[in-house]
Amino acid sequence: MTRFIAILLFACSTAAAAQDQAKIVKLPELQELISSKGDKIKVINFWATWCAPCVKEMPLFEKLGQERTDVQVTFVSMDLDLDPDPSKVYKFVSRKKLQSKVVMLDEKNPNSYIELIDKSWSGALPATIIVNSKTGQRKFVEKELHEGDLEKLIAEVQ
Amino acid sequence: MLVMAVCMFVLVAASPVRMGYEVGDTVADFKLKNTNGKMVALSDYKDVKGVIVIFDCNTCPYSKAYNDRILALGKKYSKTFPLILVQSNDPEKSPGDSYDAMVKYAEDHGYDFPYLFDETQNVARNFGATNTPHAFVLKKEGAAFKVVYIGAIDDNARDAAAVTKRYVEDAVDAVTSNKAAATTKTKAIGCTIKWAD
């Protein structure tokens, strides 16, 4: 019984931790996150739990965020577009023990907000924005990334 | 001269400009294998006002969310404005989208419209399809098919009951009543087409 309670407590605490980690945001907050000035290279990856190529490329972003202090990685989950329940994302974040910042976009009318995030984005996942937050220089890619791709894209905005 | 040609090629290859049809473009004919084993060509459609081409697949959750709505589109305009589904995912990248899996999916879901396998991915490339489901409404003018609408089926993937704009139906209705479509291009979140390496 105590063991059961311990497991339950653990499950609750990790779920709560994931909730702290994966904040639900609206478009203005996301736009601020992308375009605010600073001294880091921002790497913003748009993904969803159902997107196989997204999940596959995630470790590259995690590794980059841990290895480079000049880079700030953010995962933007688009799951809420199809399913209003955020629990799938919370579970994913704690199961994968994601270290990078995670937010969930909660917005209606993708036809207008996709353009506002990036003009060249079709809306397909995965997609990644790389911004030099000092100069504002940015790159957008709409495809699954492979080993070495992120470093190349970062060099292009430096 | 050769160096220049190579440079030009590199420039073109590296250019970020997306290929594909724009509204108003005439679509090149295509011929693909249907799930019943027969070939279907766009030019087979003679006595129609136009066709709806949707790039779709078996595996994408957005495709699943839209499946009932796609079936309804197929029924609603079957004679005047038939539906053609095209599956362009590379089965190596997306094993659930092999030709055999398509045959089964079409049977299980009672498709009474073509579900075509774009094995070379050339049709998706020509159209500039990026995700699934990605709809193109084509108007027939003489023997030519012209693009009048590119984008999402409607404005709410999550909830069919909460849809406020039926983009594809509106474009089809505009063509059949000889009007211009009010909305000609939209974007939606979706699964990327799984391109072969």
Short mmCIF file of C-alpha atoms in Angstrom, two decimals:
data_model
loop_
_atom_site.label_atom_id
_atom_site.label_comp_id
_atom_site.label_asym_id
_atom_site.label_seq_id
_atom_site.Cartn_x
_atom_site.Cartn_y
_atom_site.Cartn_z
CA MET A 1 0.00 0.00 0.00
CA THR A 2 2.74 2.44 0.95
CA ARG A 3 4.48 1.41 -2.22
CA PHE A 4 1.34 2.17 -4.20
CA ILE A 5 1.06 5.59 -2.57
CA ALA A 6 4.72 6.24 -3.27
CA ILE A 7 4.22 5.37 -6.94
CA LEU A 8 1.09 7.51 -7.09
CA LEU A 9 2.90 10.44 -5.48
CA PHE A 10 5.79 10.03 -7.87
CA ALA A 11 3.43 9.91 -10.87
CA CYS A 12 1.63 13.03 -9.64
CA SER A 13 4.82 14.93 -9.00
CA THR A 14 6.30 14.15 -12.43
CA ALA A 15 3.02 15.12 -14.10
CA ALA A 16 3.02 18.36 -12.13
CA ALA A 17 6.64 18.99 -13.08
CA ALA A 18 5.77 18.45 -16.74
CA GLN A 19 2.90 20.93 -16.39
CA ASP A 20 5.31 23.53 -15.06
CA GLN A 21 7.59 22.75 -17.93
CA ALA A 22 5.02 22.78 -20.74
CA LYS A 23 3.18 26.06 -20.53
CA ILE A 24 0.15 26.79 -22.71
CA VAL A 25 0.71 30.00 -24.68
CA LYS A 26 -1.20 32.23 -27.08
CA LEU A 27 0.22 33.67 -30.29
CA PRO A 28 1.52 37.01 -28.89
CA GLU A 29 3.56 35.19 -26.25
CA LEU A 30 5.00 32.85 -28.88
CA GLN A 31 5.85 35.77 -31.15
CA GLU A 32 7.61 37.46 -28.24
CA LEU A 33 9.50 34.25 -27.55
CA ILE A 34 10.68 34.15 -31.19
CA SER A 35 11.54 37.81 -31.71
CA SER A 36 12.60 39.22 -28.32
CA LYS A 37 16.15 40.60 -28.27
CA GLY A 38 18.94 38.92 -26.33
CA ASP A 39 22.40 37.50 -26.77
CA LYS A 40 21.58 33.89 -27.63
CA ILE A 41 20.80 31.95 -30.76
CA LYS A 42 17.22 30.79 -30.43
CA VAL A 43 16.26 27.45 -31.91
CA ILE A 44 12.48 27.04 -31.99
CA ASN A 45 11.13 23.69 -33.10
CA PHE A 46 7.46 23.12 -33.99
CA TRP A 47 6.36 19.55 -33.31
CA ALA A 48 3.56 17.30 -32.07
CA THR A 49 3.44 14.02 -30.16
CA TRP A 50 1.82 12.28 -33.17
CA CYS A 51 4.52 13.44 -35.61
CA ALA A 52 7.05 10.64 -36.10
CA PRO A 53 9.78 12.69 -37.84
CA CYS A 54 9.45 15.32 -35.09
CA VAL A 55 10.00 12.79 -32.33
CA LYS A 56 12.92 11.33 -34.27
CA GLU A 57 14.80 14.63 -34.56
CA MET A 58 14.18 15.73 -30.95
CA PRO A 59 17.40 14.29 -29.47
CA LEU A 60 19.43 16.53 -31.82
CA PHE A 61 17.78 19.61 -30.29
CA GLU A 62 18.18 18.29 -26.76
CA LYS A 63 21.87 17.60 -27.33
CA LEU A 64 22.41 21.03 -28.87
CA GLY A 65 20.71 22.78 -25.94
CA GLN A 66 22.84 20.92 -23.44
CA GLU A 67 26.14 21.34 -25.25
CA ARG A 68 25.96 24.99 -26.22
CA THR A 69 25.45 27.77 -23.72
CA ASP A 70 25.01 30.30 -26.56
CA VAL A 71 21.92 28.43 -27.82
CA GLN A 72 18.44 28.39 -26.34
CA VAL A 73 16.16 25.58 -27.52
CA THR A 74 12.35 25.75 -27.31
CA PHE A 75 9.94 23.03 -28.39
CA VAL A 76 6.57 24.41 -29.47
CA SER A 77 3.93 21.69 -29.38
CA MET A 78 1.10 22.04 -31.90
CA ASP A 79 -0.87 19.15 -30.36
CA LEU A 80 -3.73 21.36 -29.15
CA ASP A 81 -4.72 22.14 -32.74
CA LEU A 82 -6.09 18.60 -33.05
CA ASP A 83 -6.74 17.60 -29.44
CA PRO A 84 -7.72 20.12 -26.73
CA ASP A 85 -6.46 17.87 -23.92
CA PRO A 86 -2.84 18.77 -23.01
CA SER A 87 -2.22 15.62 -20.92
CA LYS A 88 -0.67 13.72 -23.86
CA VAL A 89 2.00 16.41 -24.08
CA TYR A 90 2.65 16.44 -20.31
CA LYS A 91 3.10 12.67 -20.36
CA PHE A 92 5.41 12.86 -23.37
CA VAL A 93 7.56 15.55 -21.75
CA SER A 94 8.04 13.55 -18.54
CA ARG A 95 8.48 10.19 -20.31
CA LYS A 96 11.18 11.60 -22.60
CA LYS A 97 12.63 13.66 -19.73
CA LEU A 98 12.92 16.68 -22.02
CA GLN A 99 15.40 19.23 -20.71
CA SER A 100 14.63 22.03 -23.14
CA LYS A 101 11.82 24.50 -22.67
CA VAL A 102 8.43 23.26 -23.95
CA VAL A 103 5.37 25.38 -24.72
CA MET A 104 2.02 24.47 -26.27
CA LEU A 105 0.33 26.82 -28.70
CA ASP A 106 -3.39 27.24 -28.07
CA GLU A 107 -4.87 29.24 -30.93
CA LYS A 108 -7.78 29.03 -33.33
CA ASN A 109 -7.63 29.73 -37.05
CA PRO A 110 -4.30 28.24 -38.22
CA ASN A 111 -4.83 29.91 -41.60
CA SER A 112 -3.98 33.26 -40.03
CA TYR A 113 -1.50 32.33 -37.28
CA ILE A 114 0.79 30.12 -39.45
CA GLU A 115 1.62 33.17 -41.61
CA LEU A 116 2.25 35.27 -38.51
CA ILE A 117 4.75 32.73 -37.16
CA ASP A 118 6.64 32.48 -40.46
CA LYS A 119 5.55 33.54 -43.95
CA SER A 120 7.24 30.58 -45.64
CA TRP A 121 5.70 27.95 -43.36
CA SER A 122 3.04 25.74 -45.01
CA GLY A 123 1.90 24.44 -41.63
CA ALA A 124 3.49 21.01 -42.07
CA LEU A 125 5.41 19.51 -39.13
CA PRO A 126 8.23 19.43 -38.24
CA ALA A 127 9.39 22.99 -38.79
CA THR A 128 12.22 24.93 -37.16
CA ILE A 129 13.09 28.61 -36.79
CA ILE A 130 16.65 29.69 -35.94
CA VAL A 131 17.07 33.29 -34.81
CA ASN A 132 20.12 35.27 -33.86
CA SER A 133 18.44 37.29 -31.11
CA LYS A 134 21.14 39.98 -31.27
CA THR A 135 20.79 40.76 -34.99
CA GLY A 136 17.31 39.38 -35.67
CA GLN A 137 18.71 37.34 -38.55
CA ARG A 138 16.63 34.21 -39.02
CA LYS A 139 16.34 30.93 -40.88
CA PHE A 140 13.29 28.76 -41.39
CA VAL A 141 13.26 25.08 -42.35
CA GLU A 142 10.29 22.81 -42.92
CA LYS A 143 11.69 19.28 -42.83
CA GLU A 144 13.17 16.67 -40.52
CA LEU A 145 16.73 17.62 -39.55
CA HIS A 146 19.67 15.26 -39.35
CA GLU A 147 23.00 15.17 -37.49
CA GLY A 148 24.96 18.36 -38.26
CA ASP A 149 22.06 20.29 -39.87
CA LEU A 150 21.39 22.49 -36.83
CA GLU A 151 25.03 23.50 -36.49
CA LYS A 152 25.05 24.51 -40.17
CA LEU A 153 21.85 26.56 -39.80
CA ILE A 154 23.20 28.27 -36.68
CA ALA A 155 26.42 29.19 -38.52
CA GLU A 156 24.28 30.81 -41.23
CA VAL A 157 22.76 33.32 -38.79
CA GLN A 158 26.01 34.07 -36.94
CA MET B 1 30.93 28.30 -69.62
CA LEU B 2 30.70 24.95 -67.89
CA VAL B 3 31.60 26.58 -64.59
CA MET B 4 28.85 29.11 -65.12
CA ALA B 5 26.35 26.36 -65.91
CA VAL B 6 27.34 24.49 -62.76
CA CYS B 7 27.02 27.67 -60.70
CA MET B 8 23.59 28.35 -62.17
CA PHE B 9 22.55 24.81 -61.35
CA VAL B 10 23.77 25.10 -57.76
CA LEU B 11 21.97 28.43 -57.39
CA VAL B 12 18.72 27.00 -58.70
CA ALA B 13 19.04 23.83 -56.64
CA ALA B 14 19.78 25.80 -53.49
CA SER B 15 17.09 28.39 -53.98
CA PRO B 16 14.45 28.24 -51.24
CA VAL B 17 11.59 29.01 -53.63
CA ARG B 18 8.88 26.40 -53.28
CA MET B 19 7.91 24.69 -56.52
CA GLY B 20 4.34 23.93 -57.34
CA TYR B 21 1.16 25.30 -58.82
CA GLU B 22 -0.32 28.62 -57.94
CA VAL B 23 -3.96 29.62 -58.30
CA GLY B 24 -4.67 30.15 -62.01
CA ASP B 25 -2.07 27.63 -63.23
CA THR B 26 -2.98 24.84 -65.63
CA VAL B 27 -2.27 21.40 -64.19
CA ALA B 28 -0.21 18.89 -66.19
CA ASP B 29 -2.01 15.60 -66.81
CA PHE B 30 -1.05 12.71 -64.55
CA LYS B 31 -1.76 8.99 -64.57
CA LEU B 32 -1.46 6.92 -61.39
CA LYS B 33 -2.42 3.47 -60.13
CA ASN B 34 -5.68 3.22 -58.20
CA THR B 35 -6.25 0.81 -55.30
CA ASN B 36 -8.36 -1.38 -57.64
CA GLY B 37 -5.26 -1.95 -59.79
CA LYS B 38 -6.45 0.26 -62.68
CA MET B 39 -4.74 3.41 -63.90
CA VAL B 40 -6.54 6.74 -63.49
CA ALA B 41 -5.59 9.90 -65.40
CA LEU B 42 -6.80 13.44 -64.81
CA SER B 43 -7.62 13.56 -68.55
CA ASP B 44 -10.10 10.66 -68.04
CA TYR B 45 -12.47 13.21 -66.51
CA LYS B 46 -14.38 14.61 -69.48
CA ASP B 47 -17.92 15.59 -68.49
CA VAL B 48 -17.20 17.41 -65.24
CA LYS B 49 -17.12 21.01 -64.04
CA GLY B 50 -13.86 20.24 -62.29
CA VAL B 51 -12.21 17.86 -59.84
CA ILE B 52 -11.10 18.01 -56.21
CA VAL B 53 -7.60 16.59 -55.73
CA ILE B 54 -6.62 15.90 -52.12
CA PHE B 55 -3.17 14.69 -51.10
CA ASP B 56 -3.93 12.32 -48.27
CA CYS B 57 -2.61 9.17 -46.59
CA ASN B 58 -3.51 6.31 -44.22
CA THR B 59 -1.37 7.33 -41.28
CA CYS B 60 -1.60 11.06 -40.52
CA PRO B 61 -3.86 11.98 -37.56
CA TYR B 62 -5.12 14.98 -39.54
CA SER B 63 -6.09 12.68 -42.40
CA LYS B 64 -7.93 10.51 -39.88
CA ALA B 65 -9.67 13.53 -38.36
CA TYR B 66 -10.83 14.55 -41.85
CA ASN B 67 -11.72 11.08 -43.16
CA ASP B 68 -15.50 11.40 -42.67
CA ARG B 69 -15.45 14.87 -44.22
CA ILE B 70 -13.44 13.55 -47.19
CA LEU B 71 -15.96 10.74 -47.70
CA ALA B 72 -18.78 13.30 -47.57
CA LEU B 73 -17.04 15.49 -50.19
CA GLY B 74 -16.73 12.43 -52.44
CA LYS B 75 -20.46 11.77 -52.16
CA LYS B 76 -21.67 15.35 -52.40
CA TYR B 77 -20.07 16.14 -55.77
CA SER B 78 -19.54 12.65 -57.21
CA LYS B 79 -20.97 13.43 -60.69
CA THR B 80 -20.19 17.08 -61.34
CA PHE B 81 -17.04 17.61 -59.32
CA PRO B 82 -15.49 14.24 -58.46
CA LEU B 83 -12.87 13.65 -55.79
CA ILE B 84 -9.44 12.14 -56.43
CA LEU B 85 -7.26 11.21 -53.44
CA VAL B 86 -3.53 10.97 -54.02
CA GLN B 87 -1.15 9.25 -51.60
CA SER B 88 2.43 10.47 -52.06
CA ASN B 89 4.25 9.38 -48.88
CA ASP B 90 7.33 7.25 -49.48
CA PRO B 91 6.47 3.80 -48.03
CA GLU B 92 10.11 3.37 -46.94
CA LYS B 93 9.67 6.41 -44.66
CA SER B 94 6.05 5.67 -43.80
CA PRO B 95 5.43 1.90 -43.94
CA GLY B 96 1.72 2.33 -43.16
CA ASP B 97 1.33 4.06 -46.53
CA SER B 98 2.45 1.22 -48.82
CA TYR B 99 0.31 0.37 -51.85
CA ASP B 100 -1.01 -2.77 -50.10
CA ALA B 101 -1.90 -0.74 -47.00
CA MET B 102 -3.71 1.78 -49.26
CA VAL B 103 -5.74 -1.04 -50.85
CA LYS B 104 -6.84 -2.22 -47.42
CA TYR B 105 -7.55 1.31 -46.16
CA ALA B 106 -9.72 2.10 -49.20
CA GLU B 107 -11.69 -1.12 -48.68
CA ASP B 108 -12.09 -0.63 -44.92
CA HIS B 109 -13.33 2.93 -45.37
CA GLY B 110 -15.55 2.23 -48.38
CA TYR B 111 -13.82 4.62 -50.78
CA ASP B 112 -15.94 4.90 -53.93
CA PHE B 113 -13.52 7.40 -55.48
CA PRO B 114 -9.94 6.87 -56.69
CA TYR B 115 -7.18 6.56 -54.09
CA LEU B 116 -4.06 6.84 -56.22
CA PHE B 117 -0.50 5.87 -55.39
CA ASP B 118 2.04 8.58 -56.39
CA GLU B 119 5.01 6.24 -56.21
CA THR B 120 7.54 8.62 -57.79
CA GLN B 121 6.15 11.56 -55.74
CA ASN B 122 6.18 13.58 -58.98
CA VAL B 123 2.53 14.55 -58.76
CA ALA B 124 2.97 15.92 -55.22
CA ARG B 125 6.10 17.76 -56.39
CA ASN B 126 4.33 19.27 -59.42
CA PHE B 127 1.40 20.39 -57.30
CA GLY B 128 3.66 21.70 -54.53
CA ALA B 129 1.75 19.61 -51.99
CA THR B 130 3.37 19.90 -48.57
CA ASN B 131 1.17 18.12 -46.06
CA THR B 132 -1.80 15.80 -45.63
CA PRO B 133 -4.61 16.44 -46.21
CA HIS B 134 -3.77 19.16 -48.76
CA ALA B 135 -6.62 20.07 -51.12
CA PHE B 136 -6.56 21.49 -54.66
CA VAL B 137 -9.79 22.47 -56.41
CA LEU B 138 -9.39 22.33 -60.19
CA LYS B 139 -11.79 23.95 -62.65
CA LYS B 140 -12.23 22.42 -66.10
CA GLU B 141 -11.82 24.89 -68.95
CA GLY B 142 -12.07 23.11 -72.31
CA ALA B 143 -9.65 20.22 -71.93
CA ALA B 144 -7.52 22.01 -69.34
CA PHE B 145 -7.75 21.87 -65.56
CA LYS B 146 -6.95 25.15 -63.78
CA VAL B 147 -6.23 25.62 -60.09
CA VAL B 148 -8.85 27.74 -58.30
CA TYR B 149 -8.11 26.85 -54.67
CA ILE B 150 -5.16 25.46 -52.67
CA GLY B 151 -5.16 24.58 -48.98
CA ALA B 152 -7.19 23.18 -46.13
CA ILE B 153 -10.58 21.46 -46.45
CA ASP B 154 -12.10 23.78 -43.83
CA ASP B 155 -11.09 25.93 -40.86
CA ASN B 156 -11.36 23.44 -37.98
CA ALA B 157 -9.43 20.16 -38.06
CA ARG B 158 -10.28 19.26 -34.48
CA ASP B 159 -14.04 19.56 -34.61
CA ALA B 160 -16.18 19.17 -37.75
CA ALA B 161 -19.18 20.60 -35.88
CA ALA B 162 -17.32 23.84 -35.12
CA VAL B 163 -16.34 24.57 -38.73
CA THR B 164 -17.24 28.07 -39.85
CA LYS B 165 -15.59 28.11 -43.30
CA ARG B 166 -15.82 25.21 -45.75
CA TYR B 167 -13.05 26.32 -48.11
CA VAL B 168 -13.17 23.40 -50.57
CA GLU B 169 -16.99 23.32 -50.80
CA ASP B 170 -17.08 27.09 -51.23
CA ALA B 171 -14.54 26.92 -54.07
CA VAL B 172 -16.45 24.10 -55.79
CA ASP B 173 -19.76 25.95 -55.41
CA ALA B 174 -18.16 29.11 -56.80
CA VAL B 175 -16.96 27.25 -59.91
CA THR B 176 -20.34 25.59 -60.51
CA SER B 177 -22.08 28.95 -60.27
CA ASN B 178 -19.48 30.65 -62.51
CA LYS B 179 -18.13 32.87 -59.75
CA ALA B 180 -14.63 33.42 -58.43
CA ALA B 181 -13.80 31.60 -55.19
CA ALA B 182 -13.84 33.99 -52.21
CA THR B 183 -10.85 32.26 -50.61
CA THR B 184 -8.21 30.88 -52.96
CA LYS B 185 -5.42 29.89 -50.60
CA THR B 186 -5.25 28.76 -46.97
CA LYS B 187 -2.79 27.13 -44.62
CA ALA B 188 -3.29 24.48 -41.95
CA ILE B 189 -1.21 22.45 -39.53
CA GLY B 190 -0.61 18.96 -40.88
CA CYS B 191 1.74 16.05 -41.37
CA THR B 192 4.52 16.74 -43.81
CA ILE B 193 4.60 14.56 -46.93
CA LYS B 194 7.27 11.91 -46.27
CA TRP B 195 9.72 12.49 -49.14
CA ALA B 196 12.15 9.79 -50.26
CA ASP B 197 15.84 10.63 -49.70
#
